[in-house]
Amino acid sequence: MRAMMLDRAHEPLRLEAASAVPRPGPQEVLIRVHACGVCRTDLHILDGELAHPKLPLVPGHEIVGTVVEAGPQVTTLAAGARIGVPWLGWTCGECAYCRSGRENLCAQARFTGYDIDGGYAEYTVAHERFCFPLPPEYGDVAAAPLLCAGLIGYRALRLAGEAPRLGLYGFGAAAHIAVQVARHRGQEVYAFTKPGDAAGQDFARGLGAVWAGGSDRTPPTPLDAALIFAPVGALVPAALAATAKGGVVVCAGIHMSDIPSFPYRLLWEERMVRSVANLTRQDGEEFLAIAAKVPVRTATVPFPLEDANDALARLRAGRIEGAAVLVP
Ligand SMILES: [Zn+2]
Ligand SMILES: [Zn+2]
C-alpha cells in the first residue's frame, strides 16, 4: 500500500509506495482509508514540538474509512461498516481518570497518528472501541474534519459554558465548525484572524460571525468566553483583555508558544484561563449527533495522499480555507 511516513522531525514526509498492509490485532479492525484530515497537531509533530512520536510514523488522526477485516475478538464492527477514527486511539479503562469520565487524561492513553500509525495511508488499523459510526449525511471528505477539528472545538465550546458572546481566535478548521455549533446554540460569535487577513474575516462572517477582525483588535463588546485555536501564546493576554468579568479563556490547541507575562488586572475579577486536552468518546458521540442536526457544513480542500507535504505547507502558511483533507 501507499503511505506517507515521518522518519524524523524537521523532515518532509516520505512516500512509501509498497508499505506492508498492517494486520489487525485481536480487538482491532483493518480499515481502508477513504479520507484523512490534516490537523495543526500534525505540524507540531513534524516540527518536533510534540517530541515523542513513534518512528517511523504514519501521521493522521481524522480518518474516515470502511472496515475490511475485523480481528477475532471484535464484537461491534464488521466488514463494510463506515467509521471515523479520532486522535484518542486507546485508553486503559482502569485508572482514576478513565473511571471518572476523564479518559482524555488517561496516563496510558495512546494517540492515533502519534503513538499508533494513522491515516496518511491507504489502510490503517484501529481499536474497535475507539471508532465512531459516522452520520450518513456526510460524504467521506466532508466528515474527516469533524473527527478532530470538530470534536476538539466542541469540547472547548462545552468547557466555555453558555457564554452568549463568544470569541474565536484563529479561524481555521476548528473555528469554522465551532462557529456553526455556537450559532445553533444561540451564541453570538466574534472571530479573530491574523491582522490583515481580510479573506479569513470574510469567511468567518459568511459562516455567521457577527463581527470579524484582526487579533490585535478590541471587539465592539466584551466577550463572555474566548476559545483560542491558534498556537500563539500572546493571544492569551489579548483574549483576557477582551473578556468580561467572570469570563473564561479556553486554549484548545495541544501546543502553544510561550505565554508572555501580563498584568494581574487582566485575570482579576474571576476571569479564568484553562486548556482542553484530547477528547473522550462521549464528546465524539455527542458532537457527531449535534453536527448532523445543526447541520454543520465543512469547507474542505482535498489533496491526493502523495501531496501531503504540500497540504501541510499550505496549512502552515494559513492558505487553507476550512480544512485540508488527504484522499488516498
Ligand atoms: Zn486510564
Ligand atoms: Zn487534531
mmCIF file of C-alpha atoms and ligand atoms in Angstrom:
data_model
loop_
_atom_site.group_PDB
_atom_site.id
_atom_site.type_symbol
_atom_site.label_atom_id
_atom_site.label_comp_id
_atom_site.label_asym_id
_atom_site.label_seq_id
_atom_site.Cartn_x
_atom_site.Cartn_y
_atom_site.Cartn_z
ATOM 1 C CA MET A 1 0.000 0.000 0.000
ATOM 2 C CA ARG A 2 0.997 3.647 -0.271
ATOM 3 C CA ALA A 3 1.707 5.522 2.952
ATOM 4 C CA MET A 4 3.263 8.866 3.864
ATOM 5 C CA MET A 5 5.914 8.260 6.534
ATOM 6 C CA LEU A 6 7.608 10.545 9.038
ATOM 7 C CA ASP A 7 11.158 9.241 9.640
ATOM 8 C CA ARG A 8 12.220 12.077 11.946
ATOM 9 C CA ALA A 9 11.126 15.570 12.926
ATOM 10 C CA HIS A 10 12.051 18.522 10.687
ATOM 11 C CA GLU A 11 12.000 16.359 7.536
ATOM 12 C CA PRO A 12 9.286 16.178 4.871
ATOM 13 C CA LEU A 13 7.112 13.074 4.865
ATOM 14 C CA ARG A 14 8.360 10.285 2.602
ATOM 15 C CA LEU A 15 6.079 8.391 0.217
ATOM 16 C CA GLU A 16 6.451 4.665 0.766
ATOM 17 C CA ALA A 17 4.909 3.081 -2.309
ATOM 18 C CA ALA A 18 4.970 -0.565 -1.210
ATOM 19 C CA SER A 19 4.433 -0.454 2.552
ATOM 20 C CA ALA A 20 3.032 -3.654 4.110
ATOM 21 C CA VAL A 21 -0.717 -3.538 4.809
ATOM 22 C CA PRO A 22 -0.982 -3.659 8.646
ATOM 23 C CA ARG A 23 -2.621 -6.671 10.323
ATOM 24 C CA PRO A 24 -5.421 -6.020 12.829
ATOM 25 C CA GLY A 25 -4.807 -7.203 16.405
ATOM 26 C CA PRO A 26 -7.461 -9.276 18.217
ATOM 27 C CA GLN A 27 -9.576 -6.222 19.144
ATOM 28 C CA GLU A 28 -8.698 -4.135 16.085
ATOM 29 C CA VAL A 29 -10.169 -3.596 12.656
ATOM 30 C CA LEU A 30 -8.345 -3.148 9.364
ATOM 31 C CA ILE A 31 -9.670 -0.040 7.637
ATOM 32 C CA ARG A 32 -9.484 1.059 4.030
ATOM 33 C CA VAL A 33 -8.925 4.824 4.323
ATOM 34 C CA HIS A 34 -11.193 6.990 2.147
ATOM 35 C CA ALA A 35 -10.157 10.362 3.563
ATOM 36 C CA CYS A 36 -7.919 11.722 6.324
ATOM 37 C CA GLY A 37 -7.947 15.287 7.580
ATOM 38 C CA VAL A 38 -4.757 17.298 8.071
ATOM 39 C CA CYS A 39 -4.621 18.830 11.549
ATOM 40 C CA ARG A 40 -2.445 21.563 13.079
ATOM 41 C CA THR A 41 -1.258 18.889 15.532
ATOM 42 C CA ASP A 42 0.378 17.043 12.619
ATOM 43 C CA LEU A 43 2.554 20.128 12.063
ATOM 44 C CA HIS A 44 3.509 20.163 15.765
ATOM 45 C CA ILE A 45 4.645 16.529 15.379
ATOM 46 C CA LEU A 46 6.620 17.306 12.209
ATOM 47 C CA ASP A 47 8.232 20.282 13.921
ATOM 48 C CA GLY A 48 9.311 18.242 16.954
ATOM 49 C CA GLU A 49 7.101 20.284 19.293
ATOM 50 C CA LEU A 50 5.373 17.039 20.303
ATOM 51 C CA ALA A 51 8.628 15.290 20.879
ATOM 52 C CA HIS A 52 7.896 11.583 21.330
ATOM 53 C CA PRO A 53 6.079 10.130 18.325
ATOM 54 C CA LYS A 54 6.634 6.509 17.336
ATOM 55 C CA LEU A 55 9.099 6.497 14.433
ATOM 56 C CA PRO A 56 8.759 5.892 11.626
ATOM 57 C CA LEU A 57 5.207 7.182 11.880
ATOM 58 C CA VAL A 58 2.198 7.372 9.602
ATOM 59 C CA PRO A 59 0.540 10.627 10.818
ATOM 60 C CA GLY A 60 -3.165 11.412 10.558
ATOM 61 C CA HIS A 61 -5.953 11.287 13.133
ATOM 62 C CA GLU A 62 -9.094 12.377 11.284
ATOM 63 C CA ILE A 63 -9.660 9.096 9.479
ATOM 64 C CA VAL A 64 -12.751 8.138 7.518
ATOM 65 C CA GLY A 65 -12.788 4.627 6.113
ATOM 66 C CA THR A 66 -14.507 1.299 5.759
ATOM 67 C CA VAL A 67 -13.781 -1.815 7.804
ATOM 68 C CA VAL A 68 -12.362 -4.528 5.561
ATOM 69 C CA GLU A 69 -11.428 -7.069 8.209
ATOM 70 C CA ALA A 70 -12.153 -7.467 11.921
ATOM 71 C CA GLY A 71 -9.804 -9.098 14.452
ATOM 72 C CA PRO A 72 -11.027 -12.328 16.122
ATOM 73 C CA GLN A 73 -12.248 -10.649 19.343
ATOM 74 C CA VAL A 74 -14.059 -7.738 17.664
ATOM 75 C CA THR A 75 -17.766 -7.761 18.501
ATOM 76 C CA THR A 76 -19.176 -4.393 17.451
ATOM 77 C CA LEU A 77 -17.904 -3.877 13.902
ATOM 78 C CA ALA A 78 -17.968 -5.973 10.747
ATOM 79 C CA ALA A 79 -16.583 -5.651 7.221
ATOM 80 C CA GLY A 80 -18.364 -2.898 5.301
ATOM 81 C CA ALA A 81 -19.017 -0.558 8.260
ATOM 82 C CA ARG A 82 -18.073 3.070 7.606
ATOM 83 C CA ILE A 83 -16.324 4.555 10.624
ATOM 84 C CA GLY A 84 -14.287 7.502 11.821
ATOM 85 C CA VAL A 85 -11.094 7.230 13.859
ATOM 86 C CA PRO A 86 -10.114 10.166 16.117
ATOM 87 C CA TRP A 87 -6.948 11.239 17.954
ATOM 88 C CA LEU A 88 -7.822 9.187 21.067
ATOM 89 C CA GLY A 89 -6.693 5.721 19.985
ATOM 90 C CA TRP A 90 -6.704 3.737 23.227
ATOM 91 C CA THR A 91 -7.165 4.216 26.978
ATOM 92 C CA CYS A 92 -6.579 1.828 29.868
ATOM 93 C CA GLY A 93 -10.133 1.928 31.220
ATOM 94 C CA GLU A 94 -8.836 1.367 34.755
ATOM 95 C CA CYS A 95 -7.037 4.469 36.029
ATOM 96 C CA ALA A 96 -8.696 7.165 38.146
ATOM 97 C CA TYR A 97 -9.160 9.390 35.080
ATOM 98 C CA CYS A 98 -10.727 6.642 32.999
ATOM 99 C CA ARG A 99 -13.079 5.692 35.835
ATOM 100 C CA SER A 100 -14.241 9.293 36.369
ATOM 101 C CA GLY A 101 -15.295 10.171 32.808
ATOM 102 C CA ARG A 102 -11.955 11.788 32.010
ATOM 103 C CA GLU A 103 -10.367 9.231 29.719
ATOM 104 C CA ASN A 104 -8.953 12.160 27.718
ATOM 105 C CA LEU A 105 -6.430 12.457 30.590
ATOM 106 C CA CYS A 106 -5.621 8.719 30.902
ATOM 107 C CA ALA A 107 -1.947 8.360 31.828
ATOM 108 C CA GLN A 108 -1.541 5.424 29.466
ATOM 109 C CA ALA A 109 -3.594 6.860 26.599
ATOM 110 C CA ARG A 110 -2.306 6.182 23.100
ATOM 111 C CA PHE A 111 -2.988 8.605 20.285
ATOM 112 C CA THR A 112 -3.700 7.949 16.621
ATOM 113 C CA GLY A 113 -1.080 9.285 14.237
ATOM 114 C CA TYR A 114 1.362 9.730 17.150
ATOM 115 C CA ASP A 115 1.703 6.573 19.280
ATOM 116 C CA ILE A 116 -0.173 4.482 16.705
ATOM 117 C CA ASP A 117 0.133 4.702 12.904
ATOM 118 C CA GLY A 118 -2.629 6.890 11.496
ATOM 119 C CA GLY A 119 -4.474 7.639 8.297
ATOM 120 C CA TYR A 120 -1.982 9.157 5.848
ATOM 121 C CA ALA A 121 -2.116 5.778 4.079
ATOM 122 C CA GLU A 122 -4.376 3.518 2.052
ATOM 123 C CA TYR A 123 -5.001 1.223 5.039
ATOM 124 C CA THR A 124 -4.736 1.526 8.797
ATOM 125 C CA VAL A 125 -5.832 -0.372 11.897
ATOM 126 C CA ALA A 126 -7.761 0.914 14.911
ATOM 127 C CA HIS A 127 -9.114 -0.499 18.158
ATOM 128 C CA GLU A 128 -12.819 -1.254 17.754
ATOM 129 C CA ARG A 129 -13.749 0.684 20.917
ATOM 130 C CA PHE A 130 -12.202 3.876 19.521
ATOM 131 C CA CYS A 131 -14.058 4.042 16.206
ATOM 132 C CA PHE A 132 -17.179 6.176 15.721
ATOM 133 C CA PRO A 133 -20.083 5.423 13.413
ATOM 134 C CA LEU A 134 -20.467 8.463 11.133
ATOM 135 C CA PRO A 135 -23.682 10.309 10.267
ATOM 136 C CA PRO A 136 -24.780 9.133 6.798
ATOM 137 C CA GLU A 137 -25.431 12.741 5.740
ATOM 138 C CA TYR A 138 -21.698 13.317 5.397
ATOM 139 C CA GLY A 139 -19.537 12.189 2.495
ATOM 140 C CA ASP A 140 -16.092 10.821 3.316
ATOM 141 C CA VAL A 141 -14.148 14.057 2.693
ATOM 142 C CA ALA A 142 -16.741 16.242 4.409
ATOM 143 C CA ALA A 143 -16.747 14.009 7.509
ATOM 144 C CA ALA A 144 -12.965 13.999 8.041
ATOM 145 C CA PRO A 145 -12.619 17.430 9.734
ATOM 146 C CA LEU A 146 -15.380 16.554 12.196
ATOM 147 C CA LEU A 147 -13.060 13.990 13.800
ATOM 148 C CA CYS A 148 -10.574 16.389 15.368
ATOM 149 C CA ALA A 149 -11.249 19.988 14.381
ATOM 150 C CA GLY A 150 -14.940 19.456 15.090
ATOM 151 C CA LEU A 151 -14.537 17.352 18.201
ATOM 152 C CA ILE A 152 -11.917 19.463 19.947
ATOM 153 C CA GLY A 153 -13.871 22.599 19.085
ATOM 154 C CA TYR A 154 -16.968 21.014 20.601
ATOM 155 C CA ARG A 155 -15.157 20.081 23.814
ATOM 156 C CA ALA A 156 -13.753 23.625 24.019
ATOM 157 C CA LEU A 157 -17.239 25.096 23.481
ATOM 158 C CA ARG A 158 -18.662 22.838 26.171
ATOM 159 C CA LEU A 159 -15.994 23.832 28.685
ATOM 160 C CA ALA A 160 -16.524 27.532 27.936
ATOM 161 C CA GLY A 161 -20.100 27.277 29.248
ATOM 162 C CA GLU A 162 -23.115 29.159 27.940
ATOM 163 C CA ALA A 163 -21.258 32.375 27.030
ATOM 164 C CA PRO A 164 -23.762 34.442 24.999
ATOM 165 C CA ARG A 165 -20.880 36.357 23.369
ATOM 166 C CA LEU A 166 -18.107 34.020 22.265
ATOM 167 C CA GLY A 167 -14.743 34.924 20.723
ATOM 168 C CA LEU A 168 -12.851 32.532 18.429
ATOM 169 C CA TYR A 169 -9.135 33.273 17.992
ATOM 170 C CA GLY A 170 -7.643 31.636 14.882
ATOM 171 C CA PHE A 171 -10.237 30.958 12.202
ATOM 172 C CA GLY A 172 -9.111 27.644 10.694
ATOM 173 C CA ALA A 173 -10.564 24.148 10.575
ATOM 174 C CA ALA A 174 -11.734 24.032 14.200
ATOM 175 C CA ALA A 175 -13.257 27.531 14.336
ATOM 176 C CA HIS A 176 -15.111 27.164 11.042
ATOM 177 C CA ILE A 177 -17.031 24.263 12.628
ATOM 178 C CA ALA A 178 -17.301 25.760 16.123
ATOM 179 C CA VAL A 179 -18.943 28.935 14.785
ATOM 180 C CA GLN A 180 -21.770 26.870 13.300
ATOM 181 C CA VAL A 181 -22.361 24.892 16.515
ATOM 182 C CA ALA A 182 -22.178 28.069 18.614
ATOM 183 C CA ARG A 183 -24.748 29.835 16.437
ATOM 184 C CA HIS A 184 -27.001 26.788 16.689
ATOM 185 C CA ARG A 185 -26.723 27.139 20.484
ATOM 186 C CA GLY A 186 -27.786 30.780 20.163
ATOM 187 C CA GLN A 187 -24.364 32.305 20.822
ATOM 188 C CA GLU A 188 -23.057 35.447 19.111
ATOM 189 C CA VAL A 189 -19.636 34.781 17.619
ATOM 190 C CA TYR A 190 -16.749 37.249 17.295
ATOM 191 C CA ALA A 191 -13.975 35.928 15.021
ATOM 192 C CA PHE A 192 -10.326 36.970 15.310
ATOM 193 C CA THR A 193 -7.882 36.228 12.496
ATOM 194 C CA LYS A 194 -4.296 37.202 11.776
ATOM 195 C CA PRO A 195 -4.247 41.011 11.431
ATOM 196 C CA GLY A 196 -4.915 41.933 7.806
ATOM 197 C CA ASP A 197 -6.441 38.575 6.812
ATOM 198 C CA ALA A 198 -9.458 40.064 5.037
ATOM 199 C CA ALA A 199 -10.287 36.763 3.293
ATOM 200 C CA GLY A 200 -10.347 34.911 6.615
ATOM 201 C CA GLN A 201 -12.595 37.596 8.111
ATOM 202 C CA ASP A 202 -14.995 37.345 5.153
ATOM 203 C CA PHE A 203 -15.010 33.555 5.570
ATOM 204 C CA ALA A 204 -15.916 33.942 9.260
ATOM 205 C CA ARG A 205 -18.721 36.434 8.568
ATOM 206 C CA GLY A 206 -20.022 34.132 5.816
ATOM 207 C CA LEU A 207 -20.387 31.380 8.424
ATOM 208 C CA GLY A 208 -22.336 33.607 10.768
ATOM 209 C CA ALA A 209 -19.835 35.537 12.891
ATOM 210 C CA VAL A 210 -21.455 38.861 13.869
ATOM 211 C CA TRP A 211 -18.054 40.531 13.854
ATOM 212 C CA ALA A 212 -14.642 39.616 12.440
ATOM 213 C CA GLY A 213 -11.339 41.424 12.797
ATOM 214 C CA GLY A 214 -7.630 41.055 13.464
ATOM 215 C CA SER A 215 -6.484 39.522 16.763
ATOM 216 C CA ASP A 216 -4.964 42.917 17.635
ATOM 217 C CA ARG A 217 -8.426 44.497 17.623
ATOM 218 C CA THR A 218 -10.783 45.025 20.552
ATOM 219 C CA PRO A 219 -14.237 43.561 19.866
ATOM 220 C CA PRO A 220 -17.160 46.025 19.922
ATOM 221 C CA THR A 221 -18.491 44.393 23.092
ATOM 222 C CA PRO A 222 -16.741 42.394 25.855
ATOM 223 C CA LEU A 223 -16.761 38.599 25.407
ATOM 224 C CA ASP A 224 -18.160 36.095 27.909
ATOM 225 C CA ALA A 225 -15.707 33.437 26.724
ATOM 226 C CA ALA A 226 -12.971 33.038 24.157
ATOM 227 C CA LEU A 227 -11.595 29.904 22.514
ATOM 228 C CA ILE A 228 -8.012 30.092 21.247
ATOM 229 C CA PHE A 229 -7.272 27.750 18.336
ATOM 230 C CA ALA A 230 -4.098 29.439 17.044
ATOM 231 C CA PRO A 231 -0.861 28.150 18.659
ATOM 232 C CA VAL A 232 0.165 31.656 19.720
ATOM 233 C CA GLY A 233 0.714 32.306 23.445
ATOM 234 C CA ALA A 234 0.397 36.097 23.027
ATOM 235 C CA LEU A 235 -3.298 35.552 22.288
ATOM 236 C CA VAL A 236 -3.917 34.547 25.927
ATOM 237 C CA PRO A 237 -3.482 38.065 27.404
ATOM 238 C CA ALA A 238 -5.182 39.523 24.289
ATOM 239 C CA ALA A 239 -8.222 37.293 24.827
ATOM 240 C CA LEU A 240 -8.297 38.033 28.570
ATOM 241 C CA ALA A 241 -8.292 41.743 27.801
ATOM 242 C CA ALA A 242 -11.302 41.241 25.508
ATOM 243 C CA THR A 243 -13.224 39.183 28.089
ATOM 244 C CA ALA A 244 -15.791 40.440 30.604
ATOM 245 C CA LYS A 245 -15.685 39.797 34.359
ATOM 246 C CA GLY A 246 -16.050 36.112 35.184
ATOM 247 C CA GLY A 247 -15.187 35.140 31.600
ATOM 248 C CA VAL A 248 -13.175 32.120 30.567
ATOM 249 C CA VAL A 249 -10.393 31.779 28.005
ATOM 250 C CA VAL A 250 -10.022 28.215 26.706
ATOM 251 C CA CYS A 251 -6.784 27.210 24.984
ATOM 252 C CA ALA A 252 -7.809 24.422 22.603
ATOM 253 C CA GLY A 253 -4.505 23.535 20.947
ATOM 254 C CA ILE A 254 -2.066 20.830 22.004
ATOM 255 C CA HIS A 255 0.923 23.163 21.766
ATOM 256 C CA MET A 256 1.352 26.923 22.030
ATOM 257 C CA SER A 257 4.276 29.328 22.009
ATOM 258 C CA ASP A 258 5.121 30.719 25.455
ATOM 259 C CA ILE A 259 2.527 32.977 27.022
ATOM 260 C CA PRO A 260 4.071 36.410 27.686
ATOM 261 C CA SER A 261 3.762 37.828 31.191
ATOM 262 C CA PHE A 262 0.788 40.096 31.706
ATOM 263 C CA PRO A 263 -0.613 42.335 34.457
ATOM 264 C CA TYR A 264 -2.765 40.611 37.052
ATOM 265 C CA ARG A 265 -5.616 43.012 36.339
ATOM 266 C CA LEU A 266 -6.301 41.061 33.096
ATOM 267 C CA LEU A 267 -7.085 37.940 35.168
ATOM 268 C CA TRP A 268 -8.689 39.779 38.093
ATOM 269 C CA GLU A 269 -12.495 39.725 38.555
ATOM 270 C CA GLU A 270 -12.707 35.963 38.336
ATOM 271 C CA ARG A 271 -11.557 35.542 34.766
ATOM 272 C CA MET A 272 -10.183 32.075 34.061
ATOM 273 C CA VAL A 273 -7.670 30.538 31.691
ATOM 274 C CA ARG A 274 -7.844 26.825 31.000
ATOM 275 C CA SER A 275 -6.804 24.279 28.397
ATOM 276 C CA VAL A 276 -8.628 21.472 26.639
ATOM 277 C CA ALA A 277 -6.787 18.184 26.196
ATOM 278 C CA ASN A 278 -7.756 15.492 23.700
ATOM 279 C CA LEU A 279 -11.313 14.128 23.755
ATOM 280 C CA THR A 280 -13.453 11.489 25.359
ATOM 281 C CA ARG A 281 -15.557 9.061 23.365
ATOM 282 C CA GLN A 282 -18.606 10.703 24.898
ATOM 283 C CA ASP A 283 -17.547 14.021 23.327
ATOM 284 C CA GLY A 284 -17.358 12.237 19.976
ATOM 285 C CA GLU A 285 -20.780 10.638 20.214
ATOM 286 C CA GLU A 286 -22.422 13.885 21.367
ATOM 287 C CA PHE A 287 -20.695 16.044 18.784
ATOM 288 C CA LEU A 288 -21.387 13.787 15.781
ATOM 289 C CA ALA A 289 -25.079 13.724 16.704
ATOM 290 C CA ILE A 290 -25.166 17.532 17.028
ATOM 291 C CA ALA A 291 -23.179 18.080 13.820
ATOM 292 C CA ALA A 292 -25.767 16.219 11.766
ATOM 293 C CA LYS A 293 -28.583 18.123 13.464
ATOM 294 C CA VAL A 294 -27.172 21.680 13.045
ATOM 295 C CA PRO A 295 -26.249 20.665 10.278
ATOM 296 C CA VAL A 296 -22.557 21.590 10.314
ATOM 297 C CA ARG A 297 -21.189 22.066 6.805
ATOM 298 C CA THR A 298 -17.450 21.581 6.490
ATOM 299 C CA ALA A 299 -15.330 23.509 3.993
ATOM 300 C CA THR A 300 -12.636 21.160 2.709
ATOM 301 C CA VAL A 301 -9.685 21.333 0.336
ATOM 302 C CA PRO A 302 -8.894 17.806 -0.912
ATOM 303 C CA PHE A 303 -5.350 16.717 -1.799
ATOM 304 C CA PRO A 304 -4.078 13.397 -3.222
ATOM 305 C CA LEU A 305 -2.321 11.368 -0.489
ATOM 306 C CA GLU A 306 1.106 11.878 -2.071
ATOM 307 C CA ASP A 307 0.650 15.667 -1.862
ATOM 308 C CA ALA A 308 0.574 15.557 1.960
ATOM 309 C CA ASN A 309 3.684 17.764 2.221
ATOM 310 C CA ASP A 310 2.010 20.386 0.030
ATOM 311 C CA ALA A 311 -1.146 20.263 2.174
ATOM 312 C CA LEU A 312 0.934 20.688 5.350
ATOM 313 C CA ALA A 313 2.869 23.613 3.845
ATOM 314 C CA ARG A 314 -0.347 25.375 2.866
ATOM 315 C CA LEU A 315 -1.796 24.788 6.333
ATOM 316 C CA ARG A 316 1.357 26.238 7.893
ATOM 317 C CA ALA A 317 1.113 29.312 5.674
ATOM 318 C CA GLY A 318 -2.562 29.810 6.570
ATOM 319 C CA ARG A 319 -3.556 29.212 2.952
ATOM 320 C CA ILE A 320 -6.367 26.697 3.593
ATOM 321 C CA GLU A 321 -9.950 27.943 3.899
ATOM 322 C CA GLY A 322 -11.522 25.374 6.217
ATOM 323 C CA ALA A 323 -9.748 22.018 6.390
ATOM 324 C CA ALA A 324 -7.236 20.152 4.205
ATOM 325 C CA VAL A 325 -8.154 16.506 3.598
ATOM 326 C CA LEU A 326 -5.964 13.785 2.052
ATOM 327 C CA VAL A 327 -7.656 11.356 -0.289
ATOM 328 C CA PRO A 328 -5.711 8.119 -0.909
HETATM 329 ZN ZN ZN B 1 -6.740 5.246 32.003
HETATM 330 ZN ZN ZN B 2 -6.098 17.091 15.504
#
